[in-house]
Coordinates of C-alpha atoms and ligand atoms in Angstrom, one line a residue:
M1 CA -18.1 19.3 8.8
A2 CA -17.1 17.8 12.2
Q3 CA -17.1 20.1 15.3
S4 CA -14.4 20.8 17.5
N5 CA -14.2 22.7 20.6
S6 CA -11.9 25.6 18.8
N7 CA -14.7 26.2 16.1
L8 CA -17.9 26.5 18.7
I9 CA -16.0 28.3 20.8
E10 CA -15.3 31.1 18.2
R11 CA -18.6 31.2 17.2
D12 CA -20.3 31.0 20.3
L13 CA -18.0 34.1 21.5
S14 CA -18.7 36.3 18.3
V15 CA -22.5 36.0 18.9
I16 CA -23.5 35.1 22.7
W17 CA -23.9 37.1 25.7
H18 CA -23.6 34.4 28.7
P19 CA -25.3 34.5 32.2
C20 CA -23.7 35.6 35.3
T21 CA -20.5 36.1 33.5
Q22 CA -17.7 38.7 32.7
M23 CA -17.2 38.0 28.9
K24 CA -13.6 39.6 29.3
D25 CA -12.9 36.5 31.3
H26 CA -13.2 34.3 28.1
E27 CA -9.9 36.0 26.7
F28 CA -8.3 33.7 29.4
L29 CA -10.6 31.2 30.2
P30 CA -11.7 28.8 27.4
L31 CA -15.5 28.0 27.0
I32 CA -16.5 24.4 26.8
P33 CA -18.8 23.0 24.5
I34 CA -20.8 20.3 25.6
K35 CA -21.1 17.2 23.1
R36 CA -23.1 14.7 25.2
G37 CA -24.0 14.3 29.0
K38 CA -24.5 10.7 30.6
G39 CA -25.0 10.0 34.0
V40 CA -23.1 12.4 36.0
Y41 CA -20.5 12.5 32.9
L42 CA -20.4 15.4 30.3
E43 CA -18.4 15.0 27.4
D44 CA -16.7 17.8 25.4
F45 CA -16.0 17.6 21.6
E46 CA -12.5 16.6 22.1
G47 CA -13.6 13.7 24.3
N48 CA -12.8 15.1 27.8
R49 CA -15.2 13.7 30.6
Y50 CA -16.1 15.9 33.4
I51 CA -17.9 14.6 36.5
D52 CA -20.6 17.2 36.8
A53 CA -20.6 17.9 40.6
I54 CA -22.9 20.7 40.8
S55 CA -25.2 19.2 38.9
S56 CA -25.5 22.3 36.1
W57 CA -26.2 24.6 38.5
W58 CA -28.3 22.7 40.9
V59 CA -30.7 21.3 38.7
N60 CA -30.1 17.6 37.5
L61 CA -30.9 15.1 39.8
F62 CA -30.7 11.6 38.2
G63 CA -27.9 12.1 35.5
H64 CA -28.0 13.2 32.3
S65 CA -29.8 11.9 29.5
N66 CA -31.6 9.2 31.6
E67 CA -33.4 6.6 29.8
Y68 CA -36.2 6.7 31.8
I69 CA -37.2 10.2 31.5
N70 CA -36.0 10.5 28.0
S71 CA -38.6 7.4 27.0
K72 CA -41.2 9.8 29.3
I73 CA -40.6 13.0 26.9
R74 CA -41.1 10.8 23.8
E75 CA -44.3 9.5 24.7
Q76 CA -46.0 12.6 25.9
L77 CA -44.1 14.4 22.7
E78 CA -46.4 12.1 20.5
N79 CA -49.6 13.6 22.1
L80 CA -49.1 17.2 23.0
E81 CA -46.1 19.9 23.4
H82 CA -48.0 22.9 24.5
V83 CA -51.1 24.4 25.3
I84 CA -52.2 27.4 26.5
F85 CA -52.7 27.1 30.3
A86 CA -55.8 29.7 30.6
G87 CA -59.3 28.2 30.3
F88 CA -57.5 24.8 29.2
T89 CA -55.6 22.1 31.3
H90 CA -54.1 18.6 30.7
E91 CA -53.2 15.2 32.3
P92 CA -49.5 15.4 33.0
I93 CA -50.1 18.8 35.4
I94 CA -53.3 17.5 37.1
Q95 CA -51.4 14.3 37.7
L96 CA -48.4 16.4 38.9
S97 CA -50.1 18.8 41.3
E98 CA -52.0 15.9 42.8
R99 CA -48.5 14.1 43.4
L100 CA -46.6 17.8 44.7
I101 CA -49.7 18.2 47.3
K102 CA -49.1 14.5 48.6
I103 CA -45.8 14.7 49.4
T104 CA -45.3 18.8 50.0
P105 CA -46.1 19.6 54.1
E106 CA -49.5 19.5 55.3
G107 CA -51.8 22.1 54.6
L108 CA -49.9 23.3 50.8
N109 CA -53.2 22.9 49.1
R110 CA -53.0 24.7 45.4
C111 CA -50.4 24.6 42.9
F112 CA -49.8 28.2 40.7
F113 CA -47.4 27.2 37.9
A114 CA -44.9 29.3 36.4
D115 CA -41.5 28.6 34.2
N116 CA -38.7 29.5 36.4
G117 CA -37.2 29.7 39.9
S118 CA -37.1 33.7 40.1
S119 CA -40.5 33.9 38.7
G120 CA -42.0 31.5 41.3
V121 CA -40.8 34.0 43.5
E122 CA -42.1 36.6 42.0
V123 CA -45.7 35.1 41.8
A124 CA -45.4 34.3 45.8
L125 CA -44.3 37.6 46.8
K126 CA -47.3 39.4 44.3
M127 CA -50.1 37.0 46.1
S128 CA -48.6 37.5 49.1
F129 CA -49.1 41.3 49.1
H130 CA -52.2 40.9 47.3
Y131 CA -54.1 38.6 49.6
H132 CA -53.2 41.2 52.4
K133 CA -54.8 44.1 50.2
N134 CA -57.7 41.7 49.2
R135 CA -58.0 41.9 53.3
G136 CA -58.2 45.9 53.2
E137 CA -54.5 45.7 54.3
I138 CA -51.3 47.2 52.4
R139 CA -48.5 45.7 53.5
P140 CA -45.6 47.0 51.1
L141 CA -42.4 45.5 52.8
F142 CA -40.8 41.8 52.5
L143 CA -38.8 40.4 55.4
S144 CA -35.7 38.1 54.0
L145 CA -32.6 36.6 55.5
T146 CA -29.0 38.1 55.3
N147 CA -27.3 36.7 52.8
S148 CA -30.2 35.0 50.9
Y149 CA -30.9 34.4 47.2
H150 CA -34.2 34.1 45.5
G151 CA -33.5 34.9 41.9
E152 CA -32.7 37.9 39.3
T153 CA -35.5 39.4 37.9
L154 CA -36.1 42.6 40.3
G155 CA -38.5 41.5 42.5
A156 CA -36.7 38.2 43.2
L157 CA -33.4 40.1 43.7
A158 CA -35.0 42.9 45.8
V159 CA -35.5 40.2 48.6
G160 CA -32.3 38.8 48.3
D161 CA -29.0 40.0 49.7
V162 CA -26.1 38.9 47.8
E163 CA -24.1 41.8 47.2
L164 CA -22.7 41.4 43.9
Y165 CA -25.9 40.6 42.5
K166 CA -28.1 43.7 44.3
K167 CA -25.9 46.7 44.4
T168 CA -25.8 48.2 41.0
Y169 CA -29.7 48.3 40.8
D170 CA -30.4 49.4 44.3
E171 CA -32.2 52.4 43.1
I172 CA -34.9 50.7 41.0
M173 CA -35.6 48.0 44.0
I174 CA -38.9 47.1 45.7
K175 CA -38.8 47.8 49.6
S176 CA -37.4 44.9 51.7
I177 CA -35.6 44.3 55.2
Q178 CA -33.3 41.8 56.3
V179 CA -32.8 40.2 59.6
P180 CA -29.6 38.3 60.5
V181 CA -29.5 34.9 59.3
P182 CA -28.3 32.9 62.3
E183 CA -23.9 32.7 61.8
N184 CA -23.9 28.5 61.8
N185 CA -25.3 25.6 61.9
S186 CA -25.2 25.2 65.7
V187 CA -28.3 25.4 67.7
E188 CA -26.8 28.3 69.9
A189 CA -26.8 30.5 66.8
V190 CA -30.8 30.2 66.3
E191 CA -31.8 32.3 69.5
K192 CA -30.1 36.1 68.9
P193 CA -31.6 36.0 65.1
L194 CA -34.6 34.8 66.2
Q195 CA -35.0 37.5 68.7
E196 CA -34.1 39.9 65.8
L197 CA -36.8 38.3 63.9
E198 CA -39.3 38.9 66.7
R199 CA -38.2 42.5 67.4
V200 CA -38.9 43.3 63.4
L201 CA -42.3 41.7 63.6
Q202 CA -43.2 43.3 66.5
E203 CA -42.2 46.7 65.0
R204 CA -43.2 46.7 61.8
G205 CA -45.4 43.3 61.4
K206 CA -48.3 45.4 59.9
E207 CA -46.1 46.6 57.1
I208 CA -44.7 43.2 56.2
S209 CA -46.5 40.6 53.6
A210 CA -44.5 37.7 54.2
L211 CA -40.8 36.6 55.5
I212 CA -39.1 34.6 52.5
L213 CA -36.3 32.4 53.2
E214 CA -34.1 29.5 51.8
P215 CA -34.7 26.4 54.4
L216 CA -31.3 25.0 56.0
V217 CA -29.1 26.1 53.3
Q218 CA -28.0 29.4 51.4
C219 CA -26.9 28.3 48.3
A220 CA -26.1 31.1 46.6
G221 CA -24.9 32.7 49.5
S222 CA -21.8 30.4 49.7
M223 CA -23.8 27.5 50.9
H224 CA -24.0 28.9 54.4
M225 CA -26.0 26.4 56.4
Y226 CA -28.3 26.9 59.9
H227 CA -30.1 24.7 62.2
P228 CA -33.6 23.8 61.7
N229 CA -34.6 25.4 65.1
Y230 CA -34.5 28.4 63.4
L231 CA -37.3 27.3 61.0
I232 CA -39.3 26.2 63.5
G233 CA -38.7 29.2 65.7
A234 CA -39.6 31.7 62.2
R235 CA -42.4 29.6 61.6
E236 CA -44.0 30.5 65.2
L237 CA -43.4 33.8 64.9
T238 CA -44.7 34.6 61.5
K239 CA -47.8 33.0 62.5
K240 CA -48.1 34.9 65.8
Y241 CA -47.7 38.0 64.1
G242 CA -49.8 37.3 61.0
V243 CA -47.0 37.3 58.3
H244 CA -46.8 34.9 55.4
L245 CA -44.0 32.8 55.7
I246 CA -42.7 31.9 51.9
A247 CA -40.3 28.4 52.0
D248 CA -37.8 29.0 48.5
E249 CA -36.9 25.4 48.1
V250 CA -35.9 25.8 44.8
A251 CA -32.3 24.7 45.0
T252 CA -33.3 22.8 48.7
G253 CA -36.1 20.7 47.5
F254 CA -36.3 17.1 45.7
G255 CA -33.9 15.4 47.8
R256 CA -30.9 17.5 48.2
T257 CA -30.7 17.9 51.8
G258 CA -31.5 14.4 52.7
K259 CA -35.2 14.7 52.9
M260 CA -37.7 15.2 49.9
F261 CA -37.9 18.6 51.5
A262 CA -35.4 20.8 53.8
C263 CA -38.7 22.2 55.5
E264 CA -39.1 18.3 57.0
H265 CA -36.1 19.0 59.2
A266 CA -37.4 21.0 61.1
G267 CA -41.6 19.6 60.5
I268 CA -43.0 23.2 59.5
S269 CA -45.6 24.2 57.1
P270 CA -45.2 27.2 55.5
D271 CA -48.1 29.4 53.9
F272 CA -46.2 29.2 50.5
M273 CA -43.7 27.2 49.0
V274 CA -41.7 28.1 46.0
L275 CA -40.1 24.8 43.7
S276 CA -38.3 24.8 40.6
K277 CA -34.7 23.4 39.8
G278 CA -35.1 19.9 40.7
L279 CA -38.3 19.5 40.0
T280 CA -38.1 18.4 36.3
G281 CA -34.7 16.4 37.2
G282 CA -32.7 19.1 35.6
Y283 CA -34.4 18.9 32.0
L284 CA -36.8 21.8 31.4
P285 CA -37.6 25.1 33.2
L286 CA -40.6 24.8 35.0
S287 CA -41.9 26.4 38.7
V288 CA -44.7 26.0 40.8
V289 CA -45.9 27.5 44.0
L290 CA -47.9 25.7 46.6
M291 CA -50.2 27.7 48.8
T292 CA -52.6 27.2 51.5
D293 CA -56.6 27.0 51.3
E294 CA -56.5 30.1 53.0
I295 CA -54.5 31.8 51.0
Y296 CA -56.5 30.7 47.7
S297 CA -59.9 31.6 49.3
Q298 CA -59.1 35.0 49.8
F299 CA -59.0 35.2 45.3
Y300 CA -62.0 33.2 45.0
C301 CA -64.6 35.7 44.0
D302 CA -66.9 37.4 41.4
Y303 CA -64.4 38.6 38.7
T304 CA -65.4 42.0 38.8
L305 CA -64.0 42.7 42.5
Q306 CA -60.7 43.3 41.2
K307 CA -59.4 40.1 43.8
S308 CA -58.3 38.2 40.6
F309 CA -54.8 37.1 40.7
L310 CA -53.9 38.1 36.8
H311 CA -50.3 36.6 36.5
S312 CA -49.2 34.9 33.7
H313 CA -46.3 33.4 31.3
S314 CA -46.5 32.3 28.3
Y315 CA -44.8 28.7 28.8
T316 CA -46.7 28.0 32.6
G317 CA -47.4 24.7 33.0
N318 CA -45.7 23.2 29.9
P319 CA -46.6 19.7 29.1
L320 CA -43.5 18.2 28.1
A321 CA -41.7 20.0 31.5
C322 CA -44.6 18.6 34.0
T323 CA -44.0 14.8 32.0
T324 CA -40.3 15.4 33.0
A325 CA -41.5 16.4 36.3
N326 CA -43.9 13.3 37.1
A327 CA -40.7 11.3 35.5
T328 CA -38.7 12.7 38.0
L329 CA -41.1 11.9 40.8
D330 CA -41.6 8.1 39.6
I331 CA -37.8 7.5 40.1
F332 CA -38.1 9.0 43.7
E333 CA -40.7 6.5 44.1
K334 CA -39.4 3.2 42.3
E335 CA -36.2 3.5 43.1
N336 CA -36.2 4.5 46.8
I337 CA -34.0 7.4 46.2
L338 CA -33.9 8.6 49.3
E339 CA -33.2 5.8 51.5
K340 CA -30.5 5.2 48.7
I341 CA -28.5 8.3 49.3
A342 CA -28.0 8.3 52.9
P343 CA -25.4 6.2 52.7
K344 CA -23.7 8.0 50.4
I345 CA -24.6 11.5 52.2
E346 CA -22.7 9.8 55.3
Y347 CA -19.5 8.7 52.8
I348 CA -19.2 12.4 51.7
G349 CA -18.8 13.4 55.2
K350 CA -16.4 11.2 56.3
K351 CA -14.2 11.8 52.8
L352 CA -14.8 15.7 54.2
E353 CA -13.1 15.3 57.3
Q354 CA -9.5 15.3 55.6
F355 CA -9.9 18.7 54.6
R356 CA -10.2 20.3 58.3
D357 CA -6.8 19.9 58.8
L358 CA -5.9 21.9 56.1
P359 CA -4.1 25.2 56.8
N360 CA -6.5 27.2 53.9
V361 CA -9.5 25.8 55.1
A362 CA -11.5 27.7 57.5
D363 CA -14.8 25.7 57.4
V364 CA -16.1 22.0 56.3
R365 CA -19.8 21.9 56.3
Q366 CA -22.7 19.7 55.1
Q367 CA -26.2 19.3 54.5
G368 CA -27.0 15.7 52.9
M369 CA -25.9 15.9 49.4
I370 CA -24.7 19.3 50.0
S371 CA -21.5 20.1 51.1
A372 CA -19.1 23.2 51.4
I373 CA -15.3 23.8 52.1
E374 CA -14.6 27.4 53.0
L375 CA -11.0 28.8 52.0
K376 CA -9.1 31.5 54.2
G377 CA -6.0 33.5 53.6
Y378 CA -6.7 35.1 49.7
R379 CA -7.9 38.1 48.6
P380 CA -10.9 38.4 46.5
E381 CA -8.6 39.4 43.3
E382 CA -6.6 36.3 43.7
R383 CA -9.6 34.8 42.6
I384 CA -8.9 32.0 43.9
G385 CA -12.2 29.8 43.1
L386 CA -11.4 30.2 39.6
K387 CA -7.7 28.1 40.0
V388 CA -10.0 25.6 41.3
Y389 CA -12.0 25.7 38.9
Q390 CA -9.4 25.8 36.3
Y391 CA -7.7 22.7 38.0
G392 CA -10.9 20.8 38.5
L393 CA -11.9 21.0 34.5
D394 CA -8.2 19.6 33.7
N395 CA -8.8 16.9 35.6
G396 CA -12.1 16.1 34.6
V397 CA -14.8 17.5 37.3
L398 CA -16.6 20.3 36.8
L399 CA -16.6 22.1 40.5
R400 CA -17.8 25.8 40.4
P401 CA -16.2 27.4 43.2
L402 CA -18.4 30.6 44.6
G403 CA -15.5 33.3 45.7
H404 CA -13.4 31.0 48.3
V405 CA -15.9 28.2 48.7
I406 CA -15.5 25.1 46.9
Y407 CA -18.8 23.2 46.9
F408 CA -20.0 19.5 46.0
M409 CA -23.8 19.0 45.0
P410 CA -23.6 16.3 42.9
P411 CA -26.7 14.7 41.1
L412 CA -28.3 12.3 43.3
I413 CA -27.2 9.0 41.4
I414 CA -23.3 9.4 41.7
S415 CA -21.5 6.6 42.3
F416 CA -18.7 6.0 45.7
E417 CA -16.6 5.8 43.1
E418 CA -17.0 9.0 41.3
I419 CA -17.4 10.9 45.0
D420 CA -14.0 9.3 45.7
K421 CA -12.9 10.8 42.2
M422 CA -14.7 14.2 42.6
I423 CA -13.3 14.8 46.1
E424 CA -9.9 13.8 45.2
V425 CA -9.8 16.4 42.6
A426 CA -11.3 18.9 44.7
Y427 CA -8.6 18.0 47.6
K428 CA -5.1 18.4 45.1
G429 CA -7.1 21.4 43.7
I430 CA -7.2 23.0 47.1
T431 CA -3.5 21.4 48.2
N432 CA -2.0 22.9 45.0
L433 CA -2.8 26.4 46.3
L434 CA -0.3 25.8 49.4
T435 CA 2.3 25.2 47.1
S436 CA 1.9 27.5 43.8
Ligands
PLP501 C1 -31.9 28.9 41.6 C2 -32.5 30.0 42.8 C3 -33.5 30.8 42.2 C4 -33.8 31.4 41.2 O1 -34.3 30.3 40.0 P1 -34.1 30.3 38.1 O2 -34.6 29.1 38.0 O3 -32.5 30.6 38.4 O4 -34.7 31.6 38.6 C5 -34.4 31.2 43.4 N1 -34.1 31.0 44.5 C6 -33.0 29.8 45.3 C7 -33.1 29.4 46.8 C8 -32.2 29.6 44.0 O5 -31.0 29.0 44.1

């Protein structure tokens, strides 16, 4: 039987609970079954095509069904699909680790693998706490920025600060304190938050294992952006007070900000870097935590000393996932992707100007291939983002606003024509709000 949208929707809704979704919304909001993807396009079972302007939740880099990545998976599939990663190893992961160490900031010399962004964050948090404990210090606190997001497992949720996701679970959170993120991406906005960071480190530094932050762009925090000088200051202060710096580049890594990693804009090296999302080009779940030799060495000892990091996931370092990650790095190298996106970033920047004068626009911001338009004058109950989302779908563009912030984070291979269409549809969606 040929599948149709409606048939699949009905079957789905009778058995599935979707992530980050109030399922009752689907009484009026149609689910969209996707039949295939090619390049920046997704296509449903009725032949409707949508530009994936959000890279399928910020993961896709080089388009759907990328021929090069596909061929690499096929090759790997013939050899090895998976193997236990304790006591055993495989070539794709060794190659990947060597390459990641080369391209990440100086000093990150060791890779620990997990299978999604949240569990990567958990690894970094546990390892940081455990490092201090191995040195005879108990530091039960983590420090993070206001408005931050680090994932949704309990530990990752606890260090985040997006109330919508966190508030319900208040009673069962591990301890974290938040220091203010700079208000905007100006140089001036950096000063006060750094003073506040130093005050907290001075007062409670000995209780704090690490400061975790999303460098430059707080993606789930409505694409809030801040100046690289904050990172420079935070790196200096965490060093001075003996607290680890964890850079959560799960979303910002792999070219999104215009450089391979957002930390490069500030020229800093964190003690830990967490990568996922774009790591596999948007193909398969995989995450990696890179850390310094100093951290690794605090765990290296005789087994009986209880200093070992006994953390694992069944699918840690899956060979197929590592293969897609290697293929992703191949494409970055062979196709000079970082050079190729520079004119696109500039082009998007020019096109964003038209939004600034609209009466319902409060702010327009951009960092590399990530850009956002913040609307004003609406109450949350109006669910203004949902209206733009629906308008986008009706007109062939998948936008998925965060509340009243409309944003673009397209695959890096998006063409200039596709950028035109993506922005034109968003513009009409936003101006429509003024007349409806
Ligand atoms: C998405 C995200 C995570 C969590 O990754 P998952 O794979 O969704 O668990 C963590 N940190 C940041 C900055 C993210 O954007």
